[in-house]
Structures are given as C-alpha cells and as structure tokens.
PDB file of C-alpha atoms in Angstrom:
ATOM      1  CA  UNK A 536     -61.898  18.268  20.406  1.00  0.00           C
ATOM      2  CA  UNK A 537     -60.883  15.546  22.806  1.00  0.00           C
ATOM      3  CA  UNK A 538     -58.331  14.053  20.617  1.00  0.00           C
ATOM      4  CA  UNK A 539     -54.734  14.843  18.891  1.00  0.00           C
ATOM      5  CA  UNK A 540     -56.152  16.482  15.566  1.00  0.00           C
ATOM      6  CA  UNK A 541     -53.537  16.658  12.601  1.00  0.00           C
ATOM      7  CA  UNK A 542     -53.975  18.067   9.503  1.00  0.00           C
ATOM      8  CA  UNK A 543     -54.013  18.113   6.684  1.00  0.00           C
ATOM      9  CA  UNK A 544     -55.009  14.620   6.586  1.00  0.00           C
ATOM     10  CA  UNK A 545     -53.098  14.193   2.968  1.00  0.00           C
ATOM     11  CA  UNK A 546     -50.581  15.979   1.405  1.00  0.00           C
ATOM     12  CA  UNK A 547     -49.176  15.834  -2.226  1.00  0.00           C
ATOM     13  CA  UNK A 548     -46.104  18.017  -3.051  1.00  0.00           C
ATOM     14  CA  UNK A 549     -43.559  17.959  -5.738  1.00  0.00           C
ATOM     15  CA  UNK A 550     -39.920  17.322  -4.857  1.00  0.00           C
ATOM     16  CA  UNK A 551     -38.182  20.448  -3.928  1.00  0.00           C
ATOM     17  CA  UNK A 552     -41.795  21.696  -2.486  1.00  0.00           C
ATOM     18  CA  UNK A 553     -41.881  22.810   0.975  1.00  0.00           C
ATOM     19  CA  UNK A 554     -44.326  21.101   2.895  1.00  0.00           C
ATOM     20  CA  UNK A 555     -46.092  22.104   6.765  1.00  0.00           C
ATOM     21  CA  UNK A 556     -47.609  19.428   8.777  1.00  0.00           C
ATOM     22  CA  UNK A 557     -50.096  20.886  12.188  1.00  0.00           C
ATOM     23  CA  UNK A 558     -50.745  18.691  14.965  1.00  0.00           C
ATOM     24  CA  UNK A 559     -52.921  20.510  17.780  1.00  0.00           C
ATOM     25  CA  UNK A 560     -52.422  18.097  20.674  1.00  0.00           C
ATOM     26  CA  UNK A 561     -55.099  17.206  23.476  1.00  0.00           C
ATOM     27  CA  UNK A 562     -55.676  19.961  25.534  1.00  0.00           C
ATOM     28  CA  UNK A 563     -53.241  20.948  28.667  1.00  0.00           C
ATOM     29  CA  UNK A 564     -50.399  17.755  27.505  1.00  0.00           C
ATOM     30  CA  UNK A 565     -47.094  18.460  28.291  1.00  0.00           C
ATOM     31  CA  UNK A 566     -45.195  16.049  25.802  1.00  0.00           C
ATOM     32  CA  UNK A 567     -45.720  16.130  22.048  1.00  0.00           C
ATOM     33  CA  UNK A 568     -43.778  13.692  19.773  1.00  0.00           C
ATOM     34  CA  UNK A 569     -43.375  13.658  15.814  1.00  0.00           C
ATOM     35  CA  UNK A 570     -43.188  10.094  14.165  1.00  0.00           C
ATOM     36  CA  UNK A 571     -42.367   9.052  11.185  1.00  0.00           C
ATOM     37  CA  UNK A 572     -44.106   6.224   9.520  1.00  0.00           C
ATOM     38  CA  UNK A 573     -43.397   4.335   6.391  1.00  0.00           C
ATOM     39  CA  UNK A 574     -45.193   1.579   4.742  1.00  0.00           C
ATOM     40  CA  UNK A 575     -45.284  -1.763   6.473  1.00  0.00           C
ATOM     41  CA  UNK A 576     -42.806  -0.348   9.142  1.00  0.00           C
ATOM     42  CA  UNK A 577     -43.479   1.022  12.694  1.00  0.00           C
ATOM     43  CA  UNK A 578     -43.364   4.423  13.518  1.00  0.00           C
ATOM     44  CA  UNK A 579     -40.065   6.033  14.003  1.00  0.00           C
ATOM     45  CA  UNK A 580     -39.325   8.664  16.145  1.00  0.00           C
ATOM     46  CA  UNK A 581     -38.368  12.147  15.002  1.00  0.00           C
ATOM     47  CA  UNK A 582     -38.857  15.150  17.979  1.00  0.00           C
ATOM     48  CA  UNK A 583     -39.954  15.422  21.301  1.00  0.00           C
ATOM     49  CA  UNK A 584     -41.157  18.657  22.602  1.00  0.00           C
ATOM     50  CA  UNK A 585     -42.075  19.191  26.704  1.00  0.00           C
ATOM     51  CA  UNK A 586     -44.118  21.954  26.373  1.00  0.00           C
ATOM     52  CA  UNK A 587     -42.436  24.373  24.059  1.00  0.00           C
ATOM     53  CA  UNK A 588     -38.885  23.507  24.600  1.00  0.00           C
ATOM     54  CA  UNK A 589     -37.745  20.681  22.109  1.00  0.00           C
ATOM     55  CA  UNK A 590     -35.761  18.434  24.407  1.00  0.00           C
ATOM     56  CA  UNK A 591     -34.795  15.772  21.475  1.00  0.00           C
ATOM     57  CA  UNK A 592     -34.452  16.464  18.178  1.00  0.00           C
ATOM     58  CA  UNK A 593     -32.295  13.100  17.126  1.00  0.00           C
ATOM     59  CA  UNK A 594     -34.762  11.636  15.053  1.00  0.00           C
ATOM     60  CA  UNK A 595     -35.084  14.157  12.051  1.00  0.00           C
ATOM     61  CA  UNK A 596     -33.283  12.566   9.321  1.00  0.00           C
ATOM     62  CA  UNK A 597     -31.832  15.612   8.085  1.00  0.00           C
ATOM     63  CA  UNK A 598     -31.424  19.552   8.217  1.00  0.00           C
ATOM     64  CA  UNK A 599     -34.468  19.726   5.789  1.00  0.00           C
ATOM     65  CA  UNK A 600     -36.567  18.689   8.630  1.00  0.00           C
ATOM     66  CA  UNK A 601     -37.533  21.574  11.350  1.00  0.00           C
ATOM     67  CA  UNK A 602     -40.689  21.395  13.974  1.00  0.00           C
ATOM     68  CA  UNK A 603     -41.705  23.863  16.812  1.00  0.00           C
ATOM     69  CA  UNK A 604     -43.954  24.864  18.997  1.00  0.00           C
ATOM     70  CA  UNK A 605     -43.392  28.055  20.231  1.00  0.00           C
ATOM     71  CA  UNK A 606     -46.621  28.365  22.879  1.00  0.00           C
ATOM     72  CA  UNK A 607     -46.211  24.838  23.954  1.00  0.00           C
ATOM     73  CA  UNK A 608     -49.219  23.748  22.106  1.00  0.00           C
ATOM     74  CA  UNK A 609     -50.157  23.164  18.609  1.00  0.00           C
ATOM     75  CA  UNK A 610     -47.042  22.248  16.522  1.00  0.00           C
ATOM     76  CA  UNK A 611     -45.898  22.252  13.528  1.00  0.00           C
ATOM     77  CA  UNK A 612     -43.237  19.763  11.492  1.00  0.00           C
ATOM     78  CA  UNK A 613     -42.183  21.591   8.488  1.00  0.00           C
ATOM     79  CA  UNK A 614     -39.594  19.619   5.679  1.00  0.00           C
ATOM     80  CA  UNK A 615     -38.366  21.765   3.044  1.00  0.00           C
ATOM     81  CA  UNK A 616     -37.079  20.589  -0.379  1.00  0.00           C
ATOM     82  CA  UNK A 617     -39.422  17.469  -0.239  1.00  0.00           C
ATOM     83  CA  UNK A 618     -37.580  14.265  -1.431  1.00  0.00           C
ATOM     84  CA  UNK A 619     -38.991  10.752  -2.908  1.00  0.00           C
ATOM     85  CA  UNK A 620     -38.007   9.372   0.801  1.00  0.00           C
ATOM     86  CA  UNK A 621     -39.832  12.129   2.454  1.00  0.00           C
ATOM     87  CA  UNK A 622     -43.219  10.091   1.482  1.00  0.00           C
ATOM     88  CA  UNK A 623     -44.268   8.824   4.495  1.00  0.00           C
ATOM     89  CA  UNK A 624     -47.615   9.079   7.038  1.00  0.00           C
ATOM     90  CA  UNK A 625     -46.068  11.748   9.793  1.00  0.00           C
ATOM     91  CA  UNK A 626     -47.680  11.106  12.953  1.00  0.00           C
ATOM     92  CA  UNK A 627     -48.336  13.220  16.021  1.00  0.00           C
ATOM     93  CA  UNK A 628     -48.556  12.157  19.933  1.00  0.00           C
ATOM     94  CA  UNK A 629     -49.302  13.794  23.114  1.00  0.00           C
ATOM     95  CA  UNK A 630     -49.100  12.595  26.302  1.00  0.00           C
ATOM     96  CA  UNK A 631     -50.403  14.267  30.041  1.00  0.00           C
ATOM     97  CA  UNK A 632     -46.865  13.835  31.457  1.00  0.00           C
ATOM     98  CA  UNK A 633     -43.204  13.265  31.826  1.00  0.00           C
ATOM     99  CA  UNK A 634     -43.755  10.406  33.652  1.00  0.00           C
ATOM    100  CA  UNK A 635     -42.152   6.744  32.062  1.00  0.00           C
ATOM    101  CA  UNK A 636     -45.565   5.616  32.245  1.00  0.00           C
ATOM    102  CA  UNK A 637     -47.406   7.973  30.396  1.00  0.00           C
ATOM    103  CA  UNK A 638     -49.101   6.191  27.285  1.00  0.00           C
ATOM    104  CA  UNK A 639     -49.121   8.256  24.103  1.00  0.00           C
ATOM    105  CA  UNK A 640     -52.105   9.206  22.399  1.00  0.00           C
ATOM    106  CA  UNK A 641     -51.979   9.605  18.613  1.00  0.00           C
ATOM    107  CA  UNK A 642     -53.557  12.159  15.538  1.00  0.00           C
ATOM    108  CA  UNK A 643     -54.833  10.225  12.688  1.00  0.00           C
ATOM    109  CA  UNK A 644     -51.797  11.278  10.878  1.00  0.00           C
ATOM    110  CA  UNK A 645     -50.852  13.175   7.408  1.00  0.00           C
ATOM    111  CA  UNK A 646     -50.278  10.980   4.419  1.00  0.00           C
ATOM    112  CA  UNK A 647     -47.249  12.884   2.890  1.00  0.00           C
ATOM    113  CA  UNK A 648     -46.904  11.834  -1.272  1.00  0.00           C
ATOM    114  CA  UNK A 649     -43.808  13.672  -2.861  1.00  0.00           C
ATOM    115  CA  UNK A 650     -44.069  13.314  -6.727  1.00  0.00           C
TER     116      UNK A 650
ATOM    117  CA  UNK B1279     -28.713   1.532  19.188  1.00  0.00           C
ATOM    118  CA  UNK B1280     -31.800   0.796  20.807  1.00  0.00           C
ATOM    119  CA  UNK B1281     -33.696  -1.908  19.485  1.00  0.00           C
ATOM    120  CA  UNK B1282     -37.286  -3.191  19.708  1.00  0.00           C
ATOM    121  CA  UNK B1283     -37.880  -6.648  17.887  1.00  0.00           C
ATOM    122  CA  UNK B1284     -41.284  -8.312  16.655  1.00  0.00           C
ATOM    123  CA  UNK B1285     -41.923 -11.086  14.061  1.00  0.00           C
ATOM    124  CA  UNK B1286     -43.658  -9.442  11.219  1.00  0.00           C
ATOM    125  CA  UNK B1287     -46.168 -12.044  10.827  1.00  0.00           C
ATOM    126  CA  UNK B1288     -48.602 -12.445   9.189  1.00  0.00           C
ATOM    127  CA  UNK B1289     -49.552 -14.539  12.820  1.00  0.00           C
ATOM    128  CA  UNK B1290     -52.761 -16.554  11.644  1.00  0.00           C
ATOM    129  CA  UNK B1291     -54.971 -17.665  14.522  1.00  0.00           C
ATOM    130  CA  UNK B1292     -58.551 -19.094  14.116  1.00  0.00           C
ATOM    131  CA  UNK B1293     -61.442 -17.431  15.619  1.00  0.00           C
ATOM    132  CA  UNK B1294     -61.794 -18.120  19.282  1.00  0.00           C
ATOM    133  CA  UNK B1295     -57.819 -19.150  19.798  1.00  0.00           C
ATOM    134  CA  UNK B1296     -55.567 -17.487  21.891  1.00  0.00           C
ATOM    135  CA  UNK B1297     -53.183 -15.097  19.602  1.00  0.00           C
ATOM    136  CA  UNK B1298     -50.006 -14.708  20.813  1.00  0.00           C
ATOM    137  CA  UNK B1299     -47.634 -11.902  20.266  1.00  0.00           C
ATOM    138  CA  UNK B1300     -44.306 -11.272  21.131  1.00  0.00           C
ATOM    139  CA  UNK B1301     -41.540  -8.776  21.252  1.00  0.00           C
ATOM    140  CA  UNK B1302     -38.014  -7.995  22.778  1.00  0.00           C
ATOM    141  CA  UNK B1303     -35.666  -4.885  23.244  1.00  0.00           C
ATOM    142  CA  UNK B1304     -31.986  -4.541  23.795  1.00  0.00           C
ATOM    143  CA  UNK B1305     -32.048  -2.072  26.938  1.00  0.00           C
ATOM    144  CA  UNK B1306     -32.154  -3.079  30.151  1.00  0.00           C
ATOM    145  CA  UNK B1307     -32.850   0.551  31.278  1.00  0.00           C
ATOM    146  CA  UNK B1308     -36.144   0.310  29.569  1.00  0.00           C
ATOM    147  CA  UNK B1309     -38.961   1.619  32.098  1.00  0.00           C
ATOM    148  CA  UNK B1310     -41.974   0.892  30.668  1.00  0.00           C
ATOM    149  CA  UNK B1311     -43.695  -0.992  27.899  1.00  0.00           C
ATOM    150  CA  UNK B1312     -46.365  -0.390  25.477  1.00  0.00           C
ATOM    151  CA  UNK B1313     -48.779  -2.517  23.270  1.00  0.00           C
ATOM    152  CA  UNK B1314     -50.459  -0.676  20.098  1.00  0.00           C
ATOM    153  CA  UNK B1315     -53.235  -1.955  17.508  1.00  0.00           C
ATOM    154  CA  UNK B1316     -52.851  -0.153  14.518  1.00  0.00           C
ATOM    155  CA  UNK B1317     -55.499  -0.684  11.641  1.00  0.00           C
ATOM    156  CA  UNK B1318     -54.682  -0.604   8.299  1.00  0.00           C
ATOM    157  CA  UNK B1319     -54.510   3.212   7.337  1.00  0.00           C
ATOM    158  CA  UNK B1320     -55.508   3.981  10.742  1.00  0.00           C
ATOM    159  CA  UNK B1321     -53.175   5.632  13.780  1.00  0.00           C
ATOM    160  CA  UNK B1322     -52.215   3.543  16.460  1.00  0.00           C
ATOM    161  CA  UNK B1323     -54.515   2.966  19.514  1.00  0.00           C
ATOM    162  CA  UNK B1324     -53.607   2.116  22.934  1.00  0.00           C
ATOM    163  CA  UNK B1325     -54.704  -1.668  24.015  1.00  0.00           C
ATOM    164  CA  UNK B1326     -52.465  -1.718  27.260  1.00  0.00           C
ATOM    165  CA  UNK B1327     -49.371  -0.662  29.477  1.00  0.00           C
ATOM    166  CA  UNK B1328     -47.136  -2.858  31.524  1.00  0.00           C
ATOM    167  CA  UNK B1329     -44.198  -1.897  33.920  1.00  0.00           C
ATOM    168  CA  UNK B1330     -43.425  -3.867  36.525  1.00  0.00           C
ATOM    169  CA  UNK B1331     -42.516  -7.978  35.622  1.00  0.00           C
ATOM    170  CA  UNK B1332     -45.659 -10.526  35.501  1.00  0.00           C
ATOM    171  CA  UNK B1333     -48.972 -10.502  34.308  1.00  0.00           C
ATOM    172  CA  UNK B1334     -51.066  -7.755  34.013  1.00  0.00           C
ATOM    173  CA  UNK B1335     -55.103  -8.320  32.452  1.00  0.00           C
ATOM    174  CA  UNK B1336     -57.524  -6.133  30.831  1.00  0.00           C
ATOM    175  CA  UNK B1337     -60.757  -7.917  29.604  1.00  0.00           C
ATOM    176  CA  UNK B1338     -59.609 -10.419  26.405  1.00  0.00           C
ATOM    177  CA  UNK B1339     -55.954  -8.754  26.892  1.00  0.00           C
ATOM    178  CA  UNK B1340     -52.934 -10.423  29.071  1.00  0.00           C
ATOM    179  CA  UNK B1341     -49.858  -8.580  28.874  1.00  0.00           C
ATOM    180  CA  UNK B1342     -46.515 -10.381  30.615  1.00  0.00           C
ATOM    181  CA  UNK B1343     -43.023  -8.904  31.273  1.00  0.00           C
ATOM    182  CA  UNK B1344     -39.538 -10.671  31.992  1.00  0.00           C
ATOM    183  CA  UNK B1345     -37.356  -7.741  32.502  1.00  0.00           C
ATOM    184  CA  UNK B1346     -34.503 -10.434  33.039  1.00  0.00           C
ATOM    185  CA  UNK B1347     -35.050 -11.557  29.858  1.00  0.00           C
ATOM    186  CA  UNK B1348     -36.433  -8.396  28.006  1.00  0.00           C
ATOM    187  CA  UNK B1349     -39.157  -9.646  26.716  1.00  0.00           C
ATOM    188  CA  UNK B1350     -42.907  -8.928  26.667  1.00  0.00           C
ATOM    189  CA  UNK B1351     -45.912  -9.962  24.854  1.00  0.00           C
ATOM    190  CA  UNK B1352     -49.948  -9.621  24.784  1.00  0.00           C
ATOM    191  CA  UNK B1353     -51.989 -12.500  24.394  1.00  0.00           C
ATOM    192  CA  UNK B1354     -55.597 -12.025  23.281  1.00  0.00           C
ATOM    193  CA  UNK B1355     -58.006 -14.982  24.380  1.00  0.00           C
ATOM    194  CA  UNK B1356     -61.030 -16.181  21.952  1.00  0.00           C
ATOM    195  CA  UNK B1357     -59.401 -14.118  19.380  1.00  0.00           C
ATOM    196  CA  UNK B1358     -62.124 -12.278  17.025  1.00  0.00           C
ATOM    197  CA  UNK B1359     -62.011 -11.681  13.292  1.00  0.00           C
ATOM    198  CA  UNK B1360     -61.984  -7.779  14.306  1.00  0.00           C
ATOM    199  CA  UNK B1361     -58.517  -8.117  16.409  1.00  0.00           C
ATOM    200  CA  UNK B1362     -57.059  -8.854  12.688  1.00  0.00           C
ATOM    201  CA  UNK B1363     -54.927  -5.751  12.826  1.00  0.00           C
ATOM    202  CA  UNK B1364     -50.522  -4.827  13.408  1.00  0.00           C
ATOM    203  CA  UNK B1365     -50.151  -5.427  16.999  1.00  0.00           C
ATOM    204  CA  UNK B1366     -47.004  -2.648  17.319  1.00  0.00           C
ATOM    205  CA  UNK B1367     -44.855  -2.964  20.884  1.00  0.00           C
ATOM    206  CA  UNK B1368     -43.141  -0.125  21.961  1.00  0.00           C
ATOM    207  CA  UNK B1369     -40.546   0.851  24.677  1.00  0.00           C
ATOM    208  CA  UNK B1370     -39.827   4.018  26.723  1.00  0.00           C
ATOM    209  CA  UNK B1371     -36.996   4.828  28.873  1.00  0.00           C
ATOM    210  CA  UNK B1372     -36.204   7.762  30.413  1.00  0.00           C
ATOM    211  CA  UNK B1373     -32.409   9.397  30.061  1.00  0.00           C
ATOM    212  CA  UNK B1374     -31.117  12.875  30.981  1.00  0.00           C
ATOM    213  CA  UNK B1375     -34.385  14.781  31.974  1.00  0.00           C
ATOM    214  CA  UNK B1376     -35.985  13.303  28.256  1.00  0.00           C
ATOM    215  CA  UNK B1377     -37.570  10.512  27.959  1.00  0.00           C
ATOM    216  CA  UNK B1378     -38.327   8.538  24.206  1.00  0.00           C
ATOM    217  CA  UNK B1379     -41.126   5.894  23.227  1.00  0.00           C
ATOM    218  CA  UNK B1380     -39.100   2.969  20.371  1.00  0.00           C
ATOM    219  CA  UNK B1381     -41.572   0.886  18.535  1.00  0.00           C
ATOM    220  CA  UNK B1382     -40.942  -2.234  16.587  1.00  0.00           C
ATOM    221  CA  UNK B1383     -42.513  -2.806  13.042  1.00  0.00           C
ATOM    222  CA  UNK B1384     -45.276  -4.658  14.536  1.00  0.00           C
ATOM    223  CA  UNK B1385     -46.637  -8.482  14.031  1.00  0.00           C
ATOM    224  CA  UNK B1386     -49.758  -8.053  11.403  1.00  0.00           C
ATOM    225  CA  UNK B1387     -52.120 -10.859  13.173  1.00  0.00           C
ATOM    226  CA  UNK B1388     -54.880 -12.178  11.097  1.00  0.00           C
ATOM    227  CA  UNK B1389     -57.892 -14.271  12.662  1.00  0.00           C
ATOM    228  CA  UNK B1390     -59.675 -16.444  10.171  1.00  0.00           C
ATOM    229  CA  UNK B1391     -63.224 -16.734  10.954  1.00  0.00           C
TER     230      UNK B1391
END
C-alpha cells in the first residue's frame, strides 16, 4: 500500500493482558516513530527506530513497554500487563530520511481500551 | 524539558476569515517546524513544513517563523467549514546522530458557516 498501515485498528484487553500493536511503514523509510496519543492531547513521543536499530527509546513510560523491528521494516510496540493508563490511540510514523526536514507520515492508528 | 505550546482553543472563525494559529517552543536548537490537521478520530495529516525564518505559502496556507522569538504559526485565508479540525504544531531537532519530532496538544479551530 502507499501508506503507513497499522493494525489492528482497535484493541480491547483486560488489565494485566498483553497487548501487540503492527505498524508496516511506507515502503524503503528509514525512520519509524511510536506515539502515544491520549484524548484531547497531542501525540507524545515514545521510540524512534532508523532502520532496525532503535536509536531513542526515552519516551516509553515504563519497562512494560518494548517495540522492535528487527529487519528494519514493519514494527511492532508490544505493552505487557496492560494498565487503565495504557488506554490510549498508539500511533505509527515513517519518514524517507534522517534529514531535520523530513515530514512524518502517519498510520491511522490503534485505539487501545484496557478494561 | 522541551516544550511546544498552543492555545487549546476552541479558535472560532467565521467562514471566509482568516484563522489564525499559533504556537511556541522552548529550544532554540529547534531545526525545523511542522504544522498537522488532525480530524476528530482521524491520524494527523501533513498541511506544511517551515525551516528557515519568514513566510512560506501553500495555496489557502501561510506559515511564518521568528526563530528569535520561537514562534511560528499557520494562517488559513477564507477559512472553510471543512478546515474545522486540531491544528497540532510540532518541532524537530536533531541531537547526537537522533533526531525527535515534539508536538503540542493542538488548537481545535472551528469555522462557523
């Protein structure tokens, strides 16, 4: 596809659940980021992988929180031991380069709902 | 901390007005600048990307930057009831071979037909 495809698009879990979130990024971009956005708020950063090495991981809000992306394409954000606060829309971005410049292009995001 | 500030709004313009939107950021290393529209339930989209200070135009869209005063905003002439939306600004800088994108928690702008 030509855009940043995330799925699943919704996600219900029950606290203590461990949840896994895919984003397959647009084809042949370097730079993937994980954001994490709550209701009414903007999105706040989590990770930031350049192709499969994770250069920034100073977002994740705790040790429950893990993502890779071992071939330096499609990755994954995984949170075990879901939490209330863990409800949130996770969003994924790729972008063509390292470059400052470089605008970020987003997935439609997964609606995470912990009961 | 790095910080990215916008008014939350709601910013109500009427139709055909110019809607204003502002935001500032606390780092002067900041490289480049970013300007989201984000629907409700929807992912953000790209309207436009600034870098270097002035004016920089794209159709309806005028985005300005005053590094010295670190701040930067989009205007959108004869505003439409479809540009009702959260206008979200964001900032990248670049620091020891990473780089990061910081967004601020956007100005919801409604235009009242």
């Amino acid at each position: 596809g030509a855009g940043v495809s995330q799925s699943p698009r919704y996600k219900v879990a029950k606290r203590g659940q461990d949840v896994a979130l895919r984003c397959d990024p647009i084809s042949g971009h370097v730079s993937l980021f994980w954001y994490q956005q709550a209701l009414g708020q903007g999105p706040e950063f989590l990770t930031y992988f350049q192709n499969e090495a994770q250069l920034d991981k100073s977002g994740l809000p705790s040790d429950r929180f893990f993502a890779e992306r071992p071939e330096g394409s499609v990755s994954t954000l995984k949170i075990q031991r879901t939490q209330q606060e863990d409800s949130a829309v996770y969003l994924c971005a790729s972008s063509p380069g390292q470059s400052y410049n470089s605008p970020l292009h987003f997935g439609n995001g997964t609606r995470l709902t912990v009961t | 901390q790095k910080e990215v500030e916008q008014n939350s709004g709601p910013l109500s313009v009427p139709e055909g007005a110019i809607a204003s939107l502002n935001c500032t950021y606390s780092d002067r290393g900041s490289q480049s600048f970013f300007w989201y529209r984000q629907y409700s339930g929807k992912s953000p989209e790209l309207i436009m990307f600034i870098y270097s200070n002035g004016d920089k135009e794209d159709g309806r869209f005028t985005a300005q930057l005053n590094k010295a005063s670190q701040y930067v905003s989009l205007l959108i002439r004869d505003s439409q009831p479809s540009d009702s939306a959260t206008y979200l600004c964001a900032v990248n800088w670049a620091t020891s071979g990473t780089y990061k994108y910081i967004f601020g928690t956007g100005t919801r702008l409604k235009v009242l037909a």
